[in-house]
Coordinates of C-alpha atoms in Angstrom, one line a residue:
M1 CA -75.2 -30.5 -30.7
E2 CA -76.7 -33.0 -28.1
L3 CA -74.5 -35.4 -26.2
S4 CA -75.6 -38.9 -26.2
S5 CA -76.6 -40.4 -23.0
F6 CA -73.5 -42.6 -23.0
K7 CA -71.3 -39.6 -23.4
R8 CA -73.2 -37.7 -20.8
I9 CA -72.8 -40.5 -18.3
T10 CA -69.1 -40.8 -19.1
I11 CA -68.6 -37.1 -18.4
Q12 CA -70.4 -37.3 -15.2
H13 CA -68.2 -40.4 -14.1
Q14 CA -64.9 -38.6 -15.1
F15 CA -66.1 -35.5 -13.2
D16 CA -67.1 -37.7 -10.1
R17 CA -63.7 -39.4 -10.2
F18 CA -61.9 -36.1 -10.4
A19 CA -63.9 -34.5 -7.6
K20 CA -63.1 -37.9 -5.4
L21 CA -59.3 -37.4 -6.2
V22 CA -59.3 -33.8 -5.2
I23 CA -61.1 -34.5 -2.0
A24 CA -58.9 -37.5 -1.2
G25 CA -55.9 -35.4 -1.9
E26 CA -57.1 -32.6 0.3
A27 CA -58.0 -35.1 3.3
K28 CA -54.4 -36.6 2.9
K29 CA -52.9 -33.1 3.0
H30 CA -55.1 -32.2 6.0
K31 CA -54.0 -35.3 8.0
K32 CA -50.4 -34.6 7.3
E33 CA -50.8 -31.0 8.5
L34 CA -52.5 -32.4 11.7
V35 CA -49.7 -34.8 12.3
W36 CA -47.1 -32.0 11.8
R37 CA -49.0 -29.6 14.2
S38 CA -49.3 -32.2 16.9
S39 CA -45.6 -33.0 16.7
N40 CA -44.5 -29.3 16.5
E41 CA -47.2 -27.2 18.4
K42 CA -48.2 -27.2 22.0
L43 CA -51.3 -25.8 23.6
F44 CA -50.5 -23.1 26.3
S45 CA -52.4 -25.2 28.9
E46 CA -49.9 -28.1 28.2
L47 CA -46.9 -25.9 29.0
S48 CA -45.1 -26.3 32.2
Q49 CA -44.7 -23.1 34.3
Q50 CA -40.9 -23.0 33.4
E51 CA -41.9 -23.1 29.6
Q52 CA -44.3 -20.4 30.2
D53 CA -42.0 -18.1 32.2
R54 CA -39.5 -18.4 29.4
L55 CA -42.1 -17.1 27.0
C56 CA -42.9 -14.0 29.1
I57 CA -41.4 -10.6 28.7
K58 CA -41.4 -8.2 31.7
D59 CA -41.7 -4.5 30.9
V60 CA -38.9 -2.5 32.3
Y61 CA -39.5 1.1 33.3
P62 CA -37.0 3.7 34.8
S63 CA -39.2 4.2 37.8
D64 CA -38.8 0.5 38.7
Y65 CA -35.1 1.1 39.6
Y66 CA -33.1 2.9 42.2
R67 CA -30.6 5.1 40.3
F68 CA -27.3 6.1 41.9
T69 CA -24.4 7.9 40.2
V70 CA -20.9 7.3 41.6
A71 CA -17.6 8.3 39.9
G72 CA -19.3 8.9 36.5
Y73 CA -21.0 5.6 36.5
D74 CA -24.8 5.1 36.7
V75 CA -25.8 2.2 38.9
L76 CA -29.3 0.8 38.6
V77 CA -30.7 -1.2 41.6
E78 CA -33.8 -3.1 41.0
N79 CA -34.4 -4.6 44.4
E80 CA -36.5 -2.4 46.5
A81 CA -35.1 -3.3 49.8
V82 CA -31.5 -3.0 48.7
G83 CA -32.2 0.3 46.8
E84 CA -34.0 1.8 50.0
A85 CA -31.1 0.6 52.2
L86 CA -28.5 2.1 50.0
S87 CA -30.4 5.4 49.8
Y88 CA -30.2 5.7 53.7
L89 CA -26.5 5.2 53.7
P90 CA -24.3 8.3 53.8
K91 CA -23.1 9.2 50.4
E92 CA -19.3 8.3 51.2
K93 CA -20.3 4.8 52.3
R94 CA -22.8 4.4 49.5
E95 CA -20.1 5.1 47.0
V96 CA -17.8 2.5 48.5
I97 CA -20.5 -0.2 48.3
L98 CA -21.6 0.6 44.9
L99 CA -18.2 0.6 43.5
A100 CA -17.3 -2.5 45.4
F101 CA -20.4 -4.7 44.8
F102 CA -22.1 -3.3 41.7
L103 CA -19.0 -2.3 39.6
G104 CA -16.8 -5.0 41.0
M105 CA -13.7 -2.8 42.1
N106 CA -11.3 -3.7 44.9
D107 CA -10.4 -1.4 47.8
C108 CA -7.2 -0.2 46.0
E109 CA -9.2 0.8 42.9
I110 CA -11.8 2.4 45.0
A111 CA -9.3 4.3 46.9
A112 CA -7.8 5.6 43.8
C113 CA -11.1 6.4 42.1
L114 CA -12.4 8.4 45.2
D115 CA -9.1 9.9 46.3
R116 CA -9.2 8.3 49.7
V117 CA -6.8 6.0 51.8
R118 CA -7.3 2.2 51.2
R119 CA -7.8 1.6 54.8
T120 CA -10.5 4.1 55.0
V121 CA -12.3 2.5 52.1
C122 CA -12.0 -0.8 53.9
Y123 CA -13.4 0.6 57.1
Q124 CA -16.3 2.2 55.2
R125 CA -17.1 -0.9 53.3
T126 CA -17.3 -3.1 56.4
S127 CA -19.2 -0.6 58.4
S128 CA -21.6 0.0 55.5
L129 CA -22.1 -3.7 55.2
K130 CA -23.2 -3.8 58.8
Q131 CA -25.6 -0.9 58.4
L132 CA -27.0 -2.5 55.3
K133 CA -27.6 -5.8 57.2
D134 CA -29.3 -4.1 60.1
F135 CA -31.5 -2.1 57.8
L136 CA -32.6 -5.1 55.7
E137 CA -33.2 -7.0 58.7
E138 CA -35.5 -4.4 60.0
Y139 CA -37.1 -4.0 56.6
Q140 CA -37.9 -7.7 56.3
Y141 CA -39.2 -7.8 60.0
G142 CA -41.5 -4.8 59.1
K143 CA -42.9 -6.5 56.0
Q144 CA -43.5 -9.7 58.0
S145 CA -45.2 -7.9 60.9
K146 CA -47.5 -6.2 58.3
G147 CA -48.4 -9.3 56.6
K148 CA -49.5 -11.0 60.1
T149 CA -51.9 -8.2 61.0

């Protein structure tokens, strides 16, 4: 069965119209998606440094910390200078500093925990802080002088 030329042209027009509708619908859908993307997505190059910093994840390794054990607690110190300074303190003074500043205990609690007199704990804490200050000043001065040469 042959189609008449009129029917053939009609079918071609119907197909042409259908194809145009599909293409127009896809174009509309694509434009809508572009509008959505422009309002909801940002390029990395457009992000501020603060926004980029929020997206980053820092790898954490046990070797990045100084680990101290005091009264059954593990204390991790990330700062290299502070960790180095604490490791140079005598054990008794280091325990007092760790309990006071890293575990938040007061002198009475530290004295009870370490079985020492409260006044001894107070003296060890103040003298340790002076030693730490001196060490950290030397450490900082050493880093600055290395950077200048």
